[in-house]
Amino acid sequence: QPSKKPVKSLAPAPAPNKAPSPQGCVDDPEFIFRYKKKPRTCMWLSQRGKVVQQKVCKIPKNSAGCPAACGLCDTEPPVSSPTGPGPGPCKDDPKFKLGKLTCKQINNRFKDDIQSLYETCWKLSNKNGFVYGSCKKTCRWCTEQGSNCCAASYGSRTGCKTRKCQRPVCQIDNYCCNTLWDLYCQDIAMDVCGICK
């Protein structure tokens, strides 16, 4: 399995006191705040416990810079619905293009290369936001199988709601329960969980 790098995004921070939309709800990788007199990042915050997160996120500029780490994003796929976390059904936008690549071409090119697919889904399109928001099915951001174990998180979800699937996945890779249920975890779930086949 390829090594995992911390997930970074390039979206600007939403304005303070504004609920971020699912597609734009991402932490600003350049945002720096101070905690206990030391400079900290949103990635650092996402790996802390709830007590620290609540203290930091009480400050409006911190919650604006780190909406995902502060738990302000409602970006997870529903458990019993075939729709994705953003507006519309669990399918790719046929009009979307990343450069010259459509969602279908991205899927055909990277479906057997999880590392490249993951990196591509996190790319930012000038016109349409992140690839995963438009290529929901290709990036596996949504599921029709009825459990969020079968979908990757592009927010801050760790683990998934179906314990009988979560347990074997996290035994194979504890990153999935400790840090992020990402595309690698979804790929393992497709192999080991009957509910995702």
C-alpha positions as a Markdown table, in Angstrom:
| # | Residue | x | y | z |
|---|---|---|---|---|
| 1 | Gln | 0.0 | 0.0 | 0.0 |
| 2 | Pro | 1.4 | 3.4 | -0.9 |
| 3 | Ser | 2.6 | 5.7 | 1.9 |
| 4 | Lys | 0.1 | 8.4 | 2.9 |
| 5 | Lys | 0.8 | 12.0 | 3.0 |
| 6 | Pro | -1.2 | 14.5 | 5.1 |
| 7 | Val | -4.1 | 15.7 | 3.0 |
| 8 | Lys | -3.8 | 19.3 | 1.9 |
| 9 | Ser | -6.2 | 21.6 | 0.1 |
| 10 | Leu | -5.7 | 24.9 | -1.7 |
| 11 | Ala | -9.1 | 26.5 | -1.1 |
| 12 | Pro | -9.2 | 29.9 | 0.6 |
| 13 | Ala | -10.7 | 30.0 | 4.1 |
| 14 | Pro | -14.5 | 30.9 | 4.1 |
| 15 | Ala | -15.6 | 34.1 | 5.8 |
| 16 | Pro | -16.0 | 33.9 | 9.6 |
| 17 | Asn | -19.5 | 33.1 | 10.9 |
| 18 | Lys | -20.5 | 31.7 | 7.6 |
| 19 | Ala | -21.5 | 28.0 | 7.3 |
| 20 | Pro | -19.2 | 26.6 | 4.6 |
| 21 | Ser | -20.8 | 24.7 | 1.7 |
| 22 | Pro | -19.9 | 21.0 | 1.5 |
| 23 | Gln | -17.8 | 21.5 | -1.6 |
| 24 | Gly | -15.9 | 24.5 | -0.2 |
| 25 | Cys | -15.5 | 23.2 | 3.3 |
| 26 | Val | -11.8 | 22.6 | 3.5 |
| 27 | Asp | -9.0 | 23.8 | 5.7 |
| 28 | Asp | -6.6 | 26.5 | 4.5 |
| 29 | Pro | -3.2 | 24.8 | 4.3 |
| 30 | Glu | -1.5 | 28.2 | 4.8 |
| 31 | Phe | -3.5 | 29.3 | 7.8 |
| 32 | Ile | -1.3 | 29.5 | 11.0 |
| 33 | Phe | -2.7 | 30.2 | 14.5 |
| 34 | Arg | -0.9 | 30.2 | 17.9 |
| 35 | Tyr | -1.7 | 27.7 | 20.6 |
| 36 | Lys | 0.3 | 27.8 | 23.8 |
| 37 | Lys | 2.6 | 30.4 | 22.2 |
| 38 | Lys | 3.5 | 28.0 | 19.3 |
| 39 | Pro | 2.5 | 28.3 | 15.6 |
| 40 | Arg | 0.0 | 25.6 | 14.7 |
| 41 | Thr | -1.7 | 24.4 | 11.5 |
| 42 | Cys | -5.1 | 23.0 | 10.7 |
| 43 | Met | -3.5 | 19.6 | 10.2 |
| 44 | Trp | -2.2 | 19.8 | 13.7 |
| 45 | Leu | -5.6 | 20.8 | 15.0 |
| 46 | Ser | -7.4 | 17.9 | 13.2 |
| 47 | Gln | -5.2 | 15.4 | 15.1 |
| 48 | Arg | -5.9 | 16.8 | 18.6 |
| 49 | Gly | -8.6 | 15.8 | 21.0 |
| 50 | Lys | -12.0 | 17.5 | 21.4 |
| 51 | Val | -11.0 | 19.7 | 24.3 |
| 52 | Val | -8.1 | 21.4 | 22.4 |
| 53 | Gln | -10.3 | 21.7 | 19.3 |
| 54 | Gln | -13.1 | 23.4 | 21.2 |
| 55 | Lys | -10.7 | 25.9 | 22.7 |
| 56 | Val | -9.1 | 26.8 | 19.4 |
| 57 | Cys | -12.3 | 26.8 | 17.4 |
| 58 | Lys | -14.0 | 29.3 | 19.8 |
| 59 | Ile | -11.9 | 32.0 | 18.1 |
| 60 | Pro | -13.8 | 33.0 | 14.9 |
| 61 | Lys | -10.7 | 33.4 | 12.7 |
| 62 | Asn | -9.5 | 29.9 | 13.6 |
| 63 | Ser | -12.8 | 28.3 | 12.8 |
| 64 | Ala | -12.9 | 30.2 | 9.5 |
| 65 | Gly | -9.4 | 29.0 | 8.6 |
| 66 | Cys | -9.9 | 25.4 | 9.8 |
| 67 | Pro | -13.6 | 24.6 | 9.2 |
| 68 | Ala | -13.0 | 20.9 | 8.6 |
| 69 | Ala | -10.7 | 20.5 | 11.7 |
| 70 | Cys | -13.3 | 22.4 | 13.7 |
| 71 | Gly | -16.0 | 20.0 | 12.7 |
| 72 | Leu | -18.1 | 22.6 | 10.8 |
| 73 | Cys | -18.3 | 20.5 | 7.6 |
| 74 | Asp | -21.3 | 18.4 | 6.8 |
| 75 | Thr | -19.5 | 16.5 | 4.1 |
| 76 | Glu | -20.1 | 12.8 | 4.8 |
| 77 | Pro | -22.1 | 10.5 | 2.5 |
| 78 | Pro | -25.5 | 9.5 | 4.0 |
| 79 | Val | -25.8 | 6.0 | 5.3 |
| 80 | Ser | -29.0 | 4.9 | 3.5 |
| 81 | Ser | -29.2 | 7.2 | 0.5 |
| 82 | Pro | -27.7 | 6.9 | -3.0 |
| 83 | Thr | -27.0 | 10.6 | -3.1 |
| 84 | Gly | -23.5 | 12.1 | -2.4 |
| 85 | Pro | -22.6 | 14.6 | 0.3 |
| 86 | Gly | -22.9 | 17.5 | -2.1 |
| 87 | Pro | -26.0 | 18.4 | -4.2 |
| 88 | Gly | -27.2 | 15.9 | -6.7 |
| 89 | Pro | -27.1 | 12.1 | -7.0 |
| 90 | Cys | -24.1 | 9.8 | -6.6 |
| 91 | Lys | -22.7 | 10.2 | -10.1 |
| 92 | Asp | -20.1 | 12.1 | -12.0 |
| 93 | Asp | -20.8 | 15.5 | -13.6 |
| 94 | Pro | -20.6 | 14.7 | -17.4 |
| 95 | Lys | -19.6 | 18.4 | -18.1 |
| 96 | Phe | -16.7 | 18.5 | -15.7 |
| 97 | Lys | -13.1 | 18.8 | -17.0 |
| 98 | Leu | -9.8 | 18.9 | -15.2 |
| 99 | Gly | -7.7 | 20.4 | -18.0 |
| 100 | Lys | -8.8 | 18.1 | -20.9 |
| 101 | Leu | -9.8 | 15.1 | -18.6 |
| 102 | Thr | -13.4 | 14.3 | -17.9 |
| 103 | Cys | -14.4 | 12.3 | -14.9 |
| 104 | Lys | -14.8 | 9.2 | -17.0 |
| 105 | Gln | -11.2 | 9.6 | -18.4 |
| 106 | Ile | -9.9 | 10.1 | -14.9 |
| 107 | Asn | -11.6 | 6.9 | -13.8 |
| 108 | Asn | -10.3 | 4.9 | -16.8 |
| 109 | Arg | -6.7 | 6.3 | -16.3 |
| 110 | Phe | -6.4 | 5.8 | -12.5 |
| 111 | Lys | -8.9 | 3.2 | -11.4 |
| 112 | Asp | -6.1 | 0.7 | -10.7 |
| 113 | Asp | -3.7 | 3.3 | -9.2 |
| 114 | Ile | -5.2 | 4.4 | -5.9 |
| 115 | Gln | -2.3 | 6.8 | -5.2 |
| 116 | Ser | -2.7 | 8.7 | -8.5 |
| 117 | Leu | -6.5 | 8.7 | -8.2 |
| 118 | Tyr | -6.3 | 10.1 | -4.6 |
| 119 | Glu | -3.9 | 12.9 | -5.7 |
| 120 | Thr | -6.1 | 13.7 | -8.8 |
| 121 | Cys | -9.3 | 13.9 | -6.7 |
| 122 | Trp | -7.7 | 16.5 | -4.5 |
| 123 | Lys | -6.8 | 18.7 | -7.4 |
| 124 | Leu | -8.5 | 22.1 | -7.7 |
| 125 | Ser | -10.2 | 23.0 | -10.9 |
| 126 | Asn | -10.3 | 26.8 | -11.5 |
| 127 | Lys | -14.0 | 26.6 | -12.6 |
| 128 | Asn | -15.4 | 23.8 | -10.5 |
| 129 | Gly | -13.6 | 23.5 | -7.2 |
| 130 | Phe | -12.1 | 20.2 | -6.1 |
| 131 | Val | -12.3 | 17.2 | -8.5 |
| 132 | Tyr | -14.0 | 15.0 | -5.9 |
| 133 | Gly | -16.9 | 17.4 | -5.7 |
| 134 | Ser | -17.7 | 16.9 | -9.4 |
| 135 | Cys | -16.4 | 13.4 | -9.9 |
| 136 | Lys | -18.2 | 11.9 | -6.9 |
| 137 | Lys | -18.5 | 8.4 | -8.3 |
| 138 | Thr | -15.0 | 8.3 | -9.7 |
| 139 | Cys | -13.5 | 9.6 | -6.5 |
| 140 | Arg | -15.7 | 7.3 | -4.4 |
| 141 | Trp | -17.0 | 10.2 | -2.3 |
| 142 | Cys | -20.5 | 8.7 | -2.3 |
| 143 | Thr | -21.9 | 5.3 | -2.1 |
| 144 | Glu | -25.0 | 3.4 | -3.2 |
| 145 | Gln | -24.3 | 0.5 | -0.9 |
| 146 | Gly | -25.9 | 2.0 | 2.2 |
| 147 | Ser | -22.9 | 2.4 | 4.4 |
| 148 | Asn | -20.4 | 5.2 | 4.6 |
| 149 | Cys | -17.7 | 2.5 | 5.0 |
| 150 | Cys | -18.0 | 2.2 | 1.2 |
| 151 | Ala | -17.2 | 5.8 | 0.6 |
| 152 | Ala | -14.0 | 7.8 | 1.1 |
| 153 | Ser | -13.9 | 10.9 | 3.3 |
| 154 | Tyr | -12.4 | 14.1 | 2.0 |
| 155 | Gly | -13.2 | 15.9 | 5.3 |
| 156 | Ser | -12.0 | 14.7 | 8.7 |
| 157 | Arg | -14.0 | 11.4 | 9.3 |
| 158 | Thr | -12.2 | 8.6 | 11.0 |
| 159 | Gly | -13.7 | 5.1 | 10.9 |
| 160 | Cys | -17.2 | 4.4 | 9.6 |
| 161 | Lys | -20.6 | 3.6 | 10.9 |
| 162 | Thr | -20.8 | -0.1 | 10.2 |
| 163 | Arg | -18.6 | -1.8 | 12.9 |
| 164 | Lys | -18.4 | -5.2 | 11.2 |
| 165 | Cys | -16.7 | -3.5 | 8.3 |
| 166 | Gln | -14.7 | -0.9 | 10.2 |
| 167 | Arg | -13.0 | -3.5 | 12.4 |
| 168 | Pro | -11.3 | -5.5 | 9.7 |
| 169 | Val | -10.3 | -2.4 | 7.7 |
| 170 | Cys | -8.7 | -0.8 | 10.7 |
| 171 | Gln | -6.9 | -4.0 | 11.6 |
| 172 | Ile | -5.3 | -3.9 | 8.2 |
| 173 | Asp | -4.5 | -0.1 | 8.4 |
| 174 | Asn | -5.1 | 1.7 | 11.7 |
| 175 | Tyr | -4.7 | 5.1 | 9.9 |
| 176 | Cys | -8.3 | 4.6 | 8.8 |
| 177 | Cys | -9.6 | 4.8 | 12.4 |
| 178 | Asn | -6.9 | 7.1 | 13.9 |
| 179 | Thr | -6.5 | 9.8 | 11.2 |
| 180 | Leu | -8.8 | 9.6 | 8.2 |
| 181 | Trp | -11.1 | 7.2 | 6.3 |
| 182 | Asp | -9.6 | 8.0 | 3.0 |
| 183 | Leu | -9.6 | 6.4 | -0.5 |
| 184 | Tyr | -7.1 | 3.7 | 0.6 |
| 185 | Cys | -9.5 | 2.7 | 3.5 |
| 186 | Gln | -12.5 | 2.7 | 1.1 |
| 187 | Asp | -10.4 | 0.4 | -1.3 |
| 188 | Ile | -9.7 | -2.0 | 1.6 |
| 189 | Ala | -13.4 | -2.0 | 2.5 |
| 190 | Met | -14.3 | -3.0 | -1.1 |
| 191 | Asp | -12.0 | -6.0 | -0.7 |
| 192 | Val | -12.9 | -7.2 | 2.9 |
| 193 | Cys | -16.5 | -6.0 | 3.5 |
| 194 | Gly | -19.4 | -7.8 | 2.0 |
| 195 | Ile | -21.6 | -4.8 | 2.2 |
| 196 | Cys | -19.4 | -2.9 | -0.2 |
| 197 | Lys | -19.4 | -5.5 | -3.0 |
